[in-house]
Tab-separated table of C-alpha atoms and ligand atoms in Angstrom:
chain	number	residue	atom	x	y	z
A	1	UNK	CA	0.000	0.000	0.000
A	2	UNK	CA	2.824	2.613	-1.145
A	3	UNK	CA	0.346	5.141	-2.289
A	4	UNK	CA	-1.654	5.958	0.853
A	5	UNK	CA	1.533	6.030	2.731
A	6	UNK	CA	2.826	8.577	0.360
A	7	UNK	CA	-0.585	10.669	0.356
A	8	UNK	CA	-0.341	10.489	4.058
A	9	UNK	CA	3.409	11.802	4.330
A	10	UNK	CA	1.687	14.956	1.643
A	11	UNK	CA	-1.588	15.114	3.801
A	12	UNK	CA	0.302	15.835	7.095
A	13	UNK	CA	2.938	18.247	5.134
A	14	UNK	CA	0.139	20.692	3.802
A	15	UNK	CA	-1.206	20.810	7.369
A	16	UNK	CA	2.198	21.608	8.939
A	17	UNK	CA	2.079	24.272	5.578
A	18	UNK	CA	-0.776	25.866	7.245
A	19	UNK	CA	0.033	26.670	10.158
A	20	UNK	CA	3.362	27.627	8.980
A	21	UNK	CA	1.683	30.389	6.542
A	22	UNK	CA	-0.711	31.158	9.253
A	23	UNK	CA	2.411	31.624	11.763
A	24	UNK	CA	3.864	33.924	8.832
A	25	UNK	CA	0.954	35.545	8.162
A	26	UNK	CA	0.084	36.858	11.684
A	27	UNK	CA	3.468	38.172	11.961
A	28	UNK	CA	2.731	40.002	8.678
A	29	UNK	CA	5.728	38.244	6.832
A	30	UNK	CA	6.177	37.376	3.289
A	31	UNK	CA	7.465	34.261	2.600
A	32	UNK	CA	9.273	33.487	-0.705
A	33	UNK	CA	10.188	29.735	-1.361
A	34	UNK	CA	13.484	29.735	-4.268
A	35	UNK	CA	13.310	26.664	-5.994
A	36	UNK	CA	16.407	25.369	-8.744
A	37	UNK	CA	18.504	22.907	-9.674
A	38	UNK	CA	22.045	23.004	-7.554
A	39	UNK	CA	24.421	25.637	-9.210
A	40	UNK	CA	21.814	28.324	-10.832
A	41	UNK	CA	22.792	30.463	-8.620
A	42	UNK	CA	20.400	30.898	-5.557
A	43	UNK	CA	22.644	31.759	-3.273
A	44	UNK	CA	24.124	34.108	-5.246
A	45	UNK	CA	20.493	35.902	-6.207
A	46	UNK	CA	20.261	35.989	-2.295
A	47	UNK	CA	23.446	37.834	-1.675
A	48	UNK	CA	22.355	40.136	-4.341
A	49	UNK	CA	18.961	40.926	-3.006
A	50	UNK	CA	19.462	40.870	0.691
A	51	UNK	CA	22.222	43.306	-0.489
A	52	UNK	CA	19.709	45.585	-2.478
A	53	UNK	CA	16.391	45.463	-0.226
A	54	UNK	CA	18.053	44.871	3.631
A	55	UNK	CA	18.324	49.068	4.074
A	56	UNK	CA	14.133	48.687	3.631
A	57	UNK	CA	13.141	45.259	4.931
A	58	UNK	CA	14.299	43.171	7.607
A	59	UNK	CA	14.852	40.054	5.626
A	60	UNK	CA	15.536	36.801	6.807
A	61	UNK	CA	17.106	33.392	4.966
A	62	UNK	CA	16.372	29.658	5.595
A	63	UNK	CA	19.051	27.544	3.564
A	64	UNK	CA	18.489	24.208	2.972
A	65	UNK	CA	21.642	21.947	2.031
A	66	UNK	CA	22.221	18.519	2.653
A	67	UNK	CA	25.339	19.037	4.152
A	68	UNK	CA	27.689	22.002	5.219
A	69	UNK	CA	26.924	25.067	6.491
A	70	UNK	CA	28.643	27.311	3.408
A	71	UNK	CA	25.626	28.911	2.362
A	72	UNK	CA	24.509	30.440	5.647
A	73	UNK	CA	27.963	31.636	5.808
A	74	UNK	CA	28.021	33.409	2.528
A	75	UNK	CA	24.527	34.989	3.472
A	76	UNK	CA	25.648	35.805	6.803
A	77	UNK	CA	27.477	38.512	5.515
A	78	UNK	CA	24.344	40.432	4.379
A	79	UNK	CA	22.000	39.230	6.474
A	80	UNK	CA	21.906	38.928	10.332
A	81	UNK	CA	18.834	36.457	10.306
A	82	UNK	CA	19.958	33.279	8.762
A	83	UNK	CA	19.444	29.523	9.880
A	84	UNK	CA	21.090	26.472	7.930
A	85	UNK	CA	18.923	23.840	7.520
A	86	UNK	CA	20.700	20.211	6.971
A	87	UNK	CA	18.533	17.512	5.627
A	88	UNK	CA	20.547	15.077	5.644
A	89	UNK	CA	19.689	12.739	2.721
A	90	UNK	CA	16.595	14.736	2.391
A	91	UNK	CA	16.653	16.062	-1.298
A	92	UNK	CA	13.558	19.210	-0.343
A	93	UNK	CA	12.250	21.038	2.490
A	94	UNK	CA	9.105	19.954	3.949
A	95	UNK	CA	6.949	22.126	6.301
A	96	UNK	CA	8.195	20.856	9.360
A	97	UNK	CA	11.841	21.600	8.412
A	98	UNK	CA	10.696	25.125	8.457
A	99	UNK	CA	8.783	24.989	11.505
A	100	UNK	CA	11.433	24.203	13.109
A	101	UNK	CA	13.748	26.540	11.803
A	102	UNK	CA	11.430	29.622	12.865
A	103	UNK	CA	11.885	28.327	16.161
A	104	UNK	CA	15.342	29.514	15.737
A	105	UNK	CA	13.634	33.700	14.206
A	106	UNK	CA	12.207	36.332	16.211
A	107	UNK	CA	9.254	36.280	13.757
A	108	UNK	CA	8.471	40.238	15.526
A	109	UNK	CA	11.454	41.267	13.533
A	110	UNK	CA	10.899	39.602	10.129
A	111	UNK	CA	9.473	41.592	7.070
A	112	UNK	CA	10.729	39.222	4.542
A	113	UNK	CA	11.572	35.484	4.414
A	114	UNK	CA	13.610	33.932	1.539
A	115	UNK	CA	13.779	30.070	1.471
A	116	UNK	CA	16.268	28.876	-0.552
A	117	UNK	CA	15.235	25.282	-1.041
A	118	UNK	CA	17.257	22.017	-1.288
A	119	UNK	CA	18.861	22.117	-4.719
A	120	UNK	CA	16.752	20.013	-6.835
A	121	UNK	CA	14.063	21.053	-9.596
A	122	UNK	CA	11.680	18.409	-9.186
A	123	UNK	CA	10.370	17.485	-5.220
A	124	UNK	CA	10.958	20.880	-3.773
A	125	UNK	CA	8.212	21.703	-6.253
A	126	UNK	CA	5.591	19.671	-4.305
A	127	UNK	CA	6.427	20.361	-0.728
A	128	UNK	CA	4.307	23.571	0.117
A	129	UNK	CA	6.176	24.658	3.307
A	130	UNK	CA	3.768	27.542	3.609
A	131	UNK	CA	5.495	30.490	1.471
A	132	UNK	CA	3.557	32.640	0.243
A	133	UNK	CA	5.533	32.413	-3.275
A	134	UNK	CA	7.066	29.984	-5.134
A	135	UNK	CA	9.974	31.207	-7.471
A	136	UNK	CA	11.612	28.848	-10.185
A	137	UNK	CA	15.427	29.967	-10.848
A	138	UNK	CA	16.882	28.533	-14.239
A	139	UNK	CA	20.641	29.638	-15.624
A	140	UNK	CA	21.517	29.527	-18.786
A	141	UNK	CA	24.563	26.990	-17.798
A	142	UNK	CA	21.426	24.080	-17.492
A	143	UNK	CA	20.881	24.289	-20.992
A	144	UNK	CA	17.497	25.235	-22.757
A	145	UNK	CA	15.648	22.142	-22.080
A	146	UNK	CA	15.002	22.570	-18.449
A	147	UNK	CA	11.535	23.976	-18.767
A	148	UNK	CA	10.708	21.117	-20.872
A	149	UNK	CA	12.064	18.862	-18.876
A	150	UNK	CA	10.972	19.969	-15.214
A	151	UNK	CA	7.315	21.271	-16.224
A	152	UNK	CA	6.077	21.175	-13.092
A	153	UNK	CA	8.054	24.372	-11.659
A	154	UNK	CA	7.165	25.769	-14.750
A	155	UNK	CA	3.655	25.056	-13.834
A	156	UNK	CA	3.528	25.798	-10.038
A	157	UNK	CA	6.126	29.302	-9.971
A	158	UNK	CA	4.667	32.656	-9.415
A	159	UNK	CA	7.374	33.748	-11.141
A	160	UNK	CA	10.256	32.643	-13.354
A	161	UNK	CA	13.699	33.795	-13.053
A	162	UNK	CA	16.925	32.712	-16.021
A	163	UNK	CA	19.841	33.187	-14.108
A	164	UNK	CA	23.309	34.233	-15.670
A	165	UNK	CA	22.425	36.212	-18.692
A	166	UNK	CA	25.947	37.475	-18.556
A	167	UNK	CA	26.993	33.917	-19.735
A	168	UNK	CA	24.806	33.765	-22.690
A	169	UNK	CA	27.588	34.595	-25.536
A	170	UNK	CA	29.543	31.303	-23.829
A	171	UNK	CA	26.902	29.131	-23.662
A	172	UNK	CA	25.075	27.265	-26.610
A	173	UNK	CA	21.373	28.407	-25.206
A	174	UNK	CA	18.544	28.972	-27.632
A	175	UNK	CA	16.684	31.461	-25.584
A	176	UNK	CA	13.716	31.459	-27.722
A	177	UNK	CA	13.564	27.900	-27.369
A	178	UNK	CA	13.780	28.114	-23.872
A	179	UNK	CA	10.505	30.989	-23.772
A	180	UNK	CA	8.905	28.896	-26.105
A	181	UNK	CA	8.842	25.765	-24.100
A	182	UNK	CA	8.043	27.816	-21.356
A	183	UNK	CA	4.711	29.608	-22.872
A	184	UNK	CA	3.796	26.028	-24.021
A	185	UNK	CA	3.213	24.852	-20.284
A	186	UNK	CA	1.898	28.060	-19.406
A	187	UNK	CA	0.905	31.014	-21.676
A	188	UNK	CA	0.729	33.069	-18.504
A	189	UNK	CA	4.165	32.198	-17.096
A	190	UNK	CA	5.997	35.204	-16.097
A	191	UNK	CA	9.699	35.429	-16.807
A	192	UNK	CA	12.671	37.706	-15.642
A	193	UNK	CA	15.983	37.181	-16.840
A	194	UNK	CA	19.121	38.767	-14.924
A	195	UNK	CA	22.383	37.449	-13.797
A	196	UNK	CA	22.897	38.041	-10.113
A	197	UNK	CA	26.882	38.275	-10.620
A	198	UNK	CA	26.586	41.258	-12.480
A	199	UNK	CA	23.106	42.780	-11.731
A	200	UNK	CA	21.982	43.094	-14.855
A	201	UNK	CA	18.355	42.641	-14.840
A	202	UNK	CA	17.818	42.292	-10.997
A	203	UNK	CA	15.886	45.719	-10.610
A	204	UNK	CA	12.990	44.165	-11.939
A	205	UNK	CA	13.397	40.964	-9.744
A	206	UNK	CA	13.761	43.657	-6.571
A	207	UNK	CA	10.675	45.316	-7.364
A	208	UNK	CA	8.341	42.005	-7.585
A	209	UNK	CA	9.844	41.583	-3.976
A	210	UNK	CA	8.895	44.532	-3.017
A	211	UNK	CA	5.470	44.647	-4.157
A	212	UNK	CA	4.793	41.045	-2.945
A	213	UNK	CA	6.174	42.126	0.476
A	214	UNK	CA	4.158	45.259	-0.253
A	215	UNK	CA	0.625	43.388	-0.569
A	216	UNK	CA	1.038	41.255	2.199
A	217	UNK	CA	-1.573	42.344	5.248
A	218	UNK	CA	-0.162	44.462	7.585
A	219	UNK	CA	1.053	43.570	11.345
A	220	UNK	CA	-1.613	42.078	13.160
B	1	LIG	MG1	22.772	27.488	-2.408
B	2	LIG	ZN1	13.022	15.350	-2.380
């Protein structure tokens, strides 16, 4: 009887979800779950926009990993709210992972939540941990196929982000290709490309943060 079992595991996730987004929600946070394969650059996006938006928001980082505590570390630097999450074997971040790691916030002093998820394009994508947003991060170092591919981030994002656009003359990556199989899964998909080593292209990125965090309710 795998498949009850595994509907179970899902059932009891979505609840934890709940009261996660609930928790977030009363302490008038917005949450925003980053989801991509290891290497597009997550961390990096991080550095860039807890840089750019930490003089107006108190932002705060969960980082899942397996192992190591390296990205913390990096995000440390910009961020004085950050909590390493080690999984273990565990290849996403499920709703209790982040329960537990609030534990570890003072949600009072939390405007903004970045969760930079297990590197992985496929399970993260059907974990809720109670975000608020889900954002899908491609480079173009993956190759053009990955919406194709991984449809169901394509599917489930809010938003869309190609990562490394100052690559793009070094890499064989049919861009159009790459919209097009995007559009294909869905016509409404919504699609920034910037490269968070250089900047170019992250003001529009830092603005759909801000208006998200923006339209959230206020404190309660
Ligand atoms: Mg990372
Ligand atoms: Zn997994």
């Amino acid at each position: 009887m795998n498949i009850p079992v595994v509907e179970n595991v899902l059932k009891i996730n979505d609840q934890l979800a709940a009261l996660n987004r609930r928790r977030l929600g009363q302490a008038s946070i917005c949450a925003i779950n980053l989801i991509g394969a290891p290497g597009c650059g997550k961390t990096a996006l991080l550095e860039a926009t807890l840089r750019l938006l930490s003089a107006d928001f108190r932002c705060a980082v969960l980082a899942g990993d397996l192992a190591t505590q390296r990205d913390a570390d990096r995000l440390a630097k910009y961020c004085p709210r950050v909590v390493q999450i080690n999984t273990g074997k565990g290849c996403h971040l499920e709703a209790g992972h982040v329960a537990q790691a609030l534990e570890q916030l003072n949600l009072a002093d939390i405007d903004l939540l970045f969760i930079e998820n297990v590197g992985n394009l496929i399970c993260p994508v059907g974990f809720d941990v109670g975000q608020n947003y889900k954002v899908g991060i491609f480079s173009t170092t993956e190759g053009d196929d990955k919406p194709a591919k991984h449809p169901y981030i394509v599917m489930e994002a809010d938003l869309l982000l190609l990562n490394k656009i100052d690559l793009l003359e070094h890499v064989p990556f049919d861009r159009e290709l790459f919209e097009h199989d995007i559009r294909r899964l869905k016509p409404d998909s919504r699609l920034l490309a910037l490269s968070a080593r250089t900047l170019a292209g992250i003001e529009p990125w830092i603005e759909q943060v801000r208006q998200w965090k923006n339209a959230a309710p206020g404190k309660q």
